[in-house]
PDB file of C-alpha atoms in Angstrom:
ATOM      1  CA  MET B   1     167.261  54.932-140.145  1.00 54.00           C
ATOM      2  CA  ASN B   2     165.862  51.866-138.589  1.00 61.00           C
ATOM      3  CA  LYS B   3     166.158  50.503-135.096  1.00 62.00           C
ATOM      4  CA  ASP B   4     168.974  48.088-135.973  1.00 65.00           C
ATOM      5  CA  GLN B   5     170.960  51.091-137.507  1.00 60.00           C
ATOM      6  CA  LEU B   6     170.139  53.200-134.492  1.00 56.00           C
ATOM      7  CA  LEU B   7     171.451  50.576-132.022  1.00 58.00           C
ATOM      8  CA  GLN B   8     174.529  50.115-134.166  1.00 62.00           C
ATOM      9  CA  ALA B   9     175.212  53.960-134.033  1.00 58.00           C
ATOM     10  CA  TYR B  10     174.760  53.976-130.250  1.00 56.00           C
ATOM     11  CA  GLY B  11     176.994  50.939-129.892  1.00 55.00           C
ATOM     12  CA  ALA B  12     179.661  52.675-132.074  1.00 57.00           C
ATOM     13  CA  LEU B  13     179.914  55.481-129.552  1.00 58.00           C
ATOM     14  CA  TYR B  14     180.874  52.976-126.739  1.00 55.00           C
ATOM     15  CA  GLY B  15     182.734  50.487-129.008  1.00 60.00           C
ATOM     16  CA  PRO B  16     186.363  49.495-129.011  1.00 62.00           C
ATOM     17  CA  GLU B  17     187.335  52.548-130.976  1.00 58.00           C
ATOM     18  CA  ALA B  18     185.329  55.459-129.519  1.00 56.00           C
ATOM     19  CA  GLY B  19     184.355  53.919-126.129  1.00 56.00           C
ATOM     20  CA  PRO B  20     187.398  54.570-124.124  1.00 55.00           C
ATOM     21  CA  TRP B  21     187.353  58.228-124.954  1.00 51.00           C
ATOM     22  CA  ASN B  22     183.613  58.794-124.626  1.00 56.00           C
ATOM     23  CA  LEU B  23     183.650  56.987-121.255  1.00 61.00           C
ATOM     24  CA  SER B  24     186.828  58.425-119.846  1.00 67.00           C
ATOM     25  CA  ALA B  25     186.925  60.737-116.839  1.00 76.00           C
ATOM     26  CA  GLU B  26     188.502  63.461-119.028  1.00 77.00           C
ATOM     27  CA  GLN B  27     185.631  63.391-121.479  1.00 75.00           C
ATOM     28  CA  LYS B  28     183.045  63.428-118.827  1.00 78.00           C
ATOM     29  CA  TYR B  29     184.864  66.327-117.135  1.00 82.00           C
ATOM     30  CA  LEU B  30     184.891  68.238-120.554  1.00 82.00           C
ATOM     31  CA  GLU B  31     181.174  67.609-120.963  1.00 85.00           C
ATOM     32  CA  TYR B  32     180.627  69.108-117.623  1.00 88.00           C
ATOM     33  CA  ARG B  33     182.818  72.114-118.121  1.00 89.00           C
ATOM     34  CA  ILE B  34     181.450  72.910-121.565  1.00 90.00           C
ATOM     35  CA  THR B  35     177.936  72.736-120.149  1.00 93.00           C
ATOM     36  CA  GLN B  36     178.899  74.763-116.964  1.00 94.00           C
ATOM     37  CA  PHE B  37     180.422  77.644-118.994  1.00 93.00           C
ATOM     38  CA  PHE B  38     177.420  77.893-121.094  1.00 95.00           C
ATOM     39  CA  GLU B  39     175.115  77.929-118.081  1.00 94.00           C
ATOM     40  CA  GLU B  40     177.157  80.672-116.433  1.00 94.00           C
ATOM     41  CA  ASN B  41     177.729  82.913-119.338  1.00 94.00           C
ATOM     42  CA  PHE B  42     174.870  82.407-122.014  1.00 95.00           C
ATOM     43  CA  SER B  43     171.087  83.387-121.652  1.00 94.00           C
ATOM     44  CA  VAL B  44     168.891  81.681-124.178  1.00 96.00           C
ATOM     45  CA  PRO B  45     165.891  84.085-124.766  1.00 95.00           C
ATOM     46  CA  GLU B  46     162.457  82.963-125.726  1.00 96.00           C
ATOM     47  CA  GLY B  47     162.338  82.354-129.481  1.00 97.00           C
ATOM     48  CA  ALA B  48     166.134  82.440-129.847  1.00 97.00           C
ATOM     49  CA  ASP B  49     167.665  80.618-132.790  1.00 98.00           C
ATOM     50  CA  LEU B  50     170.760  78.667-132.157  1.00 98.00           C
ATOM     51  CA  CYS B  51     173.252  76.964-134.264  1.00 98.00           C
ATOM     52  CA  ASN B  52     175.868  74.403-133.398  1.00 97.00           C
ATOM     53  CA  VAL B  53     178.714  73.498-135.838  1.00 96.00           C
ATOM     54  CA  GLY B  54     180.288  69.983-135.425  1.00 94.00           C
ATOM     55  CA  ILE B  55     177.615  67.464-134.210  1.00 92.00           C
ATOM     56  CA  GLY B  56     180.141  64.624-133.499  1.00 86.00           C
ATOM     57  CA  ALA B  57     178.497  62.145-130.838  1.00 84.00           C
ATOM     58  CA  GLY B  58     175.448  64.710-130.621  1.00 90.00           C
ATOM     59  CA  TYR B  59     175.376  65.187-126.880  1.00 90.00           C
ATOM     60  CA  TRP B  60     176.008  68.877-127.138  1.00 94.00           C
ATOM     61  CA  ASP B  61     173.126  69.220-129.743  1.00 96.00           C
ATOM     62  CA  ARG B  62     170.773  67.307-127.572  1.00 95.00           C
ATOM     63  CA  TYR B  63     171.675  69.587-124.597  1.00 96.00           C
ATOM     64  CA  LEU B  64     171.191  72.861-126.748  1.00 97.00           C
ATOM     65  CA  SER B  65     167.777  71.473-127.970  1.00 96.00           C
ATOM     66  CA  TYR B  66     166.547  71.242-124.551  1.00 95.00           C
ATOM     67  CA  ARG B  67     167.650  74.938-123.773  1.00 95.00           C
ATOM     68  CA  LEU B  68     165.244  76.265-126.513  1.00 96.00           C
ATOM     69  CA  ARG B  69     162.277  78.363-125.600  1.00 92.00           C
ATOM     70  CA  GLY B  70     160.188  78.230-128.811  1.00 94.00           C
ATOM     71  CA  GLY B  71     163.333  78.841-131.081  1.00 96.00           C
ATOM     72  CA  THR B  72     165.023  76.633-133.419  1.00 97.00           C
ATOM     73  CA  LEU B  73     168.434  74.708-133.227  1.00 98.00           C
ATOM     74  CA  THR B  74     170.348  74.119-136.498  1.00 98.00           C
ATOM     75  CA  SER B  75     173.105  71.472-136.131  1.00 98.00           C
ATOM     76  CA  ILE B  76     175.711  71.431-138.916  1.00 97.00           C
ATOM     77  CA  ASP B  77     178.231  68.580-139.651  1.00 95.00           C
ATOM     78  CA  LYS B  78     179.903  67.466-142.983  1.00 92.00           C
ATOM     79  CA  ASN B  79     179.723  63.928-141.798  1.00 90.00           C
ATOM     80  CA  PRO B  80     176.383  62.423-142.958  1.00 91.00           C
ATOM     81  CA  LEU B  81     176.593  59.675-140.426  1.00 87.00           C
ATOM     82  CA  CYS B  82     176.799  62.090-137.565  1.00 88.00           C
ATOM     83  CA  CYS B  83     173.824  63.884-139.040  1.00 93.00           C
ATOM     84  CA  CYS B  84     171.752  60.599-139.338  1.00 90.00           C
ATOM     85  CA  HIS B  85     172.695  59.601-135.850  1.00 87.00           C
ATOM     86  CA  LEU B  86     171.519  62.731-134.344  1.00 92.00           C
ATOM     87  CA  GLU B  87     168.280  62.764-136.250  1.00 92.00           C
ATOM     88  CA  ALA B  88     167.496  59.153-135.408  1.00 87.00           C
ATOM     89  CA  GLY B  89     168.367  59.685-131.626  1.00 86.00           C
ATOM     90  CA  LEU B  90     166.248  62.784-131.508  1.00 91.00           C
ATOM     91  CA  ALA B  91     163.315  60.936-133.019  1.00 89.00           C
ATOM     92  CA  ASN B  92     163.893  57.844-130.847  1.00 85.00           C
ATOM     93  CA  GLU B  93     163.932  59.877-127.918  1.00 88.00           C
ATOM     94  CA  GLY B  94     160.813  61.884-128.803  1.00 90.00           C
ATOM     95  CA  ASN B  95     162.633  65.040-128.565  1.00 91.00           C
ATOM     96  CA  PRO B  96     159.951  67.728-129.005  1.00 92.00           C
ATOM     97  CA  ASN B  97     162.199  70.683-129.962  1.00 95.00           C
ATOM     98  CA  ARG B  98     162.691  72.163-133.401  1.00 96.00           C
ATOM     99  CA  VAL B  99     166.070  70.774-134.564  1.00 97.00           C
ATOM    100  CA  ILE B 100     167.262  71.244-138.249  1.00 98.00           C
ATOM    101  CA  VAL B 101     170.119  68.951-139.144  1.00 98.00           C
ATOM    102  CA  VAL B 102     172.377  70.115-142.049  1.00 98.00           C
ATOM    103  CA  PRO B 103     174.738  67.594-143.439  1.00 96.00           C
ATOM    104  CA  LYS B 104     177.093  70.105-145.113  1.00 95.00           C
ATOM    105  CA  ASP B 105     180.544  71.669-144.590  1.00 94.00           C
ATOM    106  CA  VAL B 106     180.090  74.769-142.773  1.00 94.00           C
ATOM    107  CA  MET B 107     182.070  76.445-145.307  1.00 94.00           C
ATOM    108  CA  ASP B 108     179.196  75.883-147.752  1.00 95.00           C
ATOM    109  CA  CYS B 109     176.724  77.431-145.601  1.00 95.00           C
ATOM    110  CA  GLY B 110     176.782  81.143-146.580  1.00 93.00           C
ATOM    111  CA  ASP B 111     172.983  81.096-146.883  1.00 96.00           C
ATOM    112  CA  LEU B 112     172.872  81.136-142.994  1.00 97.00           C
ATOM    113  CA  ASP B 113     174.557  84.555-142.584  1.00 96.00           C
ATOM    114  CA  GLY B 114     172.820  86.656-139.983  1.00 96.00           C
ATOM    115  CA  ARG B 115     170.375  84.027-138.724  1.00 97.00           C
ATOM    116  CA  PHE B 116     171.418  83.195-135.140  1.00 98.00           C
ATOM    117  CA  ASP B 117     171.265  84.567-131.711  1.00 97.00           C
ATOM    118  CA  ILE B 118     173.869  82.049-130.510  1.00 97.00           C
ATOM    119  CA  VAL B 119     176.412  80.037-132.353  1.00 97.00           C
ATOM    120  CA  THR B 120     178.599  77.301-130.770  1.00 96.00           C
ATOM    121  CA  MET B 121     181.332  75.245-131.845  1.00 94.00           C
ATOM    122  CA  VAL B 122     182.997  72.991-129.107  1.00 90.00           C
ATOM    123  CA  GLY B 123     185.766  70.430-129.082  1.00 75.00           C
ATOM    124  CA  THR B 124     188.066  69.784-132.055  1.00 66.00           C
ATOM    125  CA  THR B 125     185.726  70.830-134.891  1.00 66.00           C
ATOM    126  CA  ARG B 126     187.849  73.884-135.884  1.00 67.00           C
ATOM    127  CA  GLN B 127     191.057  71.996-135.368  1.00 64.00           C
ATOM    128  CA  GLU B 128     190.079  69.008-137.577  1.00 66.00           C
ATOM    129  CA  SER B 129     188.842  71.545-140.427  1.00 64.00           C
ATOM    130  CA  GLY B 130     192.299  72.930-140.831  1.00 68.00           C
ATOM    131  CA  LEU B 131     190.637  76.247-141.877  1.00 69.00           C
ATOM    132  CA  PHE B 132     191.300  78.053-138.525  1.00 77.00           C
ATOM    133  CA  GLU B 133     190.552  81.681-139.513  1.00 87.00           C
ATOM    134  CA  ASP B 134     187.951  80.819-142.330  1.00 91.00           C
ATOM    135  CA  VAL B 135     185.924  78.800-139.960  1.00 91.00           C
ATOM    136  CA  LEU B 136     185.756  81.234-137.195  1.00 91.00           C
ATOM    137  CA  GLU B 137     184.937  84.006-139.705  1.00 93.00           C
ATOM    138  CA  MET B 138     181.992  81.901-141.112  1.00 94.00           C
ATOM    139  CA  LEU B 139     180.660  81.574-137.587  1.00 95.00           C
ATOM    140  CA  PHE B 140     180.860  85.288-136.927  1.00 95.00           C
ATOM    141  CA  ARG B 141     179.003  85.823-140.159  1.00 96.00           C
ATOM    142  CA  PHE B 142     176.163  83.507-138.868  1.00 97.00           C
ATOM    143  CA  LEU B 143     175.315  85.831-136.037  1.00 97.00           C
ATOM    144  CA  LYS B 144     172.731  88.390-135.801  1.00 96.00           C
ATOM    145  CA  PRO B 145     173.802  91.843-134.499  1.00 95.00           C
ATOM    146  CA  GLY B 146     174.398  91.445-130.786  1.00 95.00           C
ATOM    147  CA  GLY B 147     174.433  87.776-130.991  1.00 96.00           C
ATOM    148  CA  SER B 148     176.892  85.536-129.128  1.00 96.00           C
ATOM    149  CA  LEU B 149     179.364  82.953-130.168  1.00 95.00           C
ATOM    150  CA  TYR B 150     180.440  80.120-127.700  1.00 95.00           C
ATOM    151  CA  TYR B 151     183.806  78.664-128.755  1.00 92.00           C
ATOM    152  CA  GLN B 152     185.556  75.970-126.806  1.00 90.00           C
ATOM    153  CA  SER B 153     188.825  74.528-128.184  1.00 86.00           C
ATOM    154  CA  LEU B 154     191.121  71.802-127.232  1.00 83.00           C
ATOM    155  CA  ASP B 155     193.807  73.001-129.580  1.00 80.00           C
ATOM    156  CA  GLN B 156     197.103  72.909-127.589  1.00 78.00           C
ATOM    157  CA  GLN B 157     198.809  75.341-130.068  1.00 80.00           C
ATOM    158  CA  GLU B 158     196.021  78.088-129.914  1.00 81.00           C
ATOM    159  CA  GLU B 159     196.942  81.308-128.283  1.00 85.00           C
ATOM    160  CA  LYS B 160     194.610  83.633-126.586  1.00 88.00           C
ATOM    161  CA  GLU B 161     196.253  86.683-128.352  1.00 91.00           C
ATOM    162  CA  THR B 162     195.674  85.238-131.720  1.00 90.00           C
ATOM    163  CA  PHE B 163     192.047  84.399-131.001  1.00 89.00           C
ATOM    164  CA  GLU B 164     191.475  87.837-129.809  1.00 92.00           C
ATOM    165  CA  ALA B 165     193.271  89.485-132.732  1.00 93.00           C
ATOM    166  CA  LEU B 166     190.944  87.549-135.010  1.00 92.00           C
ATOM    167  CA  CYS B 167     187.896  88.678-132.981  1.00 93.00           C
ATOM    168  CA  CYS B 168     188.996  92.225-133.313  1.00 92.00           C
ATOM    169  CA  LYS B 169     189.613  92.143-136.911  1.00 93.00           C
ATOM    170  CA  ASN B 170     186.089  90.914-137.385  1.00 93.00           C
ATOM    171  CA  GLU B 171     184.587  93.589-135.169  1.00 92.00           C
ATOM    172  CA  MET B 172     183.708  90.974-132.468  1.00 94.00           C
ATOM    173  CA  ARG B 173     184.190  91.410-128.807  1.00 93.00           C
ATOM    174  CA  PRO B 174     185.418  88.528-126.606  1.00 93.00           C
ATOM    175  CA  THR B 175     183.771  89.024-123.206  1.00 93.00           C
ATOM    176  CA  LYS B 176     184.352  85.890-121.117  1.00 91.00           C
ATOM    177  CA  PHE B 177     187.383  83.618-121.332  1.00 91.00           C
ATOM    178  CA  LEU B 178     188.330  80.532-119.188  1.00 89.00           C
ATOM    179  CA  LEU B 179     191.556  78.651-119.638  1.00 87.00           C
ATOM    180  CA  ASP B 180     191.563  75.176-117.932  1.00 86.00           C
ATOM    181  CA  TYR B 181     194.462  72.799-117.515  1.00 83.00           C
ATOM    182  CA  THR B 182     192.641  69.824-115.974  1.00 77.00           C
ATOM    183  CA  PHE B 183     194.253  66.521-117.030  1.00 67.00           C
ATOM    184  CA  ARG B 184     197.246  68.604-118.243  1.00 67.00           C
ATOM    185  CA  ARG B 185     195.495  69.477-121.355  1.00 71.00           C
ATOM    186  CA  LYS B 186     194.794  72.991-122.376  1.00 79.00           C
ATOM    187  CA  ALA B 187     191.150  73.830-123.039  1.00 84.00           C
ATOM    188  CA  HIS B 188     189.908  77.278-124.010  1.00 84.00           C
ATOM    189  CA  TYR B 189     186.167  78.489-123.335  1.00 86.00           C
ATOM    190  CA  TRP B 190     185.058  81.840-124.966  1.00 85.00           C
ATOM    191  CA  GLN B 191     182.059  83.987-125.185  1.00 92.00           C
ATOM    192  CA  VAL B 192     182.232  86.421-127.982  1.00 90.00           C
ATOM    193  CA  VAL B 193     179.605  89.093-128.771  1.00 91.00           C
ATOM    194  CA  ALA B 194     178.822  90.502-132.211  1.00 87.00           C
ATOM    195  CA  LYS B 195     178.770  94.256-132.759  1.00 71.00           C
ATOM    196  CA  GLU B 196     175.315  95.724-132.744  1.00 67.00           C
ATOM    197  CA  ILE B 197     174.589  97.424-136.021  1.00 49.00           C
TER     198      ILE B 197
END
C-alpha cells in the first residue's frame, strides 16, 4: 500500500460514512472502557502470544501490539482491506512490535489451536459473523491451557446466562464480568479463563 492509499484509508475512518460514529462520544467512551477493563483484569506476561479477532479500524490491535513484551500479536479479519490498512498503518508508524496480520475468516483458522495466551474479540465482530456459538468455540480452541479470553460485546440480545452456559459447555471459566449501560446501550465485558490440562 502506497502513501496515497494509506491517506485514503485513514480518511475513510473519518469520512461521511464512518466518521460520525468513529468521532462520537459513545465510540470514544467504548474505546476507553474496553481498554480500562483489559488493563484492570489482564496481565500480559513477557513473551506472551496474543490474538485479536476482528480488526475493524485497527485501534485495538495497535493498543495490544504495544502491550507486548517480547511476544507476538496475531490479528485476524476476513476483510482484506482492514488487514491492509492495519499493516500499512503499523509500517507507517514504525511500530516495532511483532504483529502477524491474517486475512482470513476466523472459522478457517483451525491451525491456530492452542497457540495463544490471550485471545480478544471486541465490538460487533461476533454479532456480524452470525455464528454465535461457533465463533466463540473457535476462540476457546485458540487458547493455551490456562490462557484467557477477553470478549466484549455490544449485542443487545445477548444474555449473561447464555454466555456462561456456553463457557461451561466448553470447560471455560468466566472470572470477571461487567455490564455497562452508558448511552442506554448494553455492553458486556468478559474475562474467561481456559481450563488447565
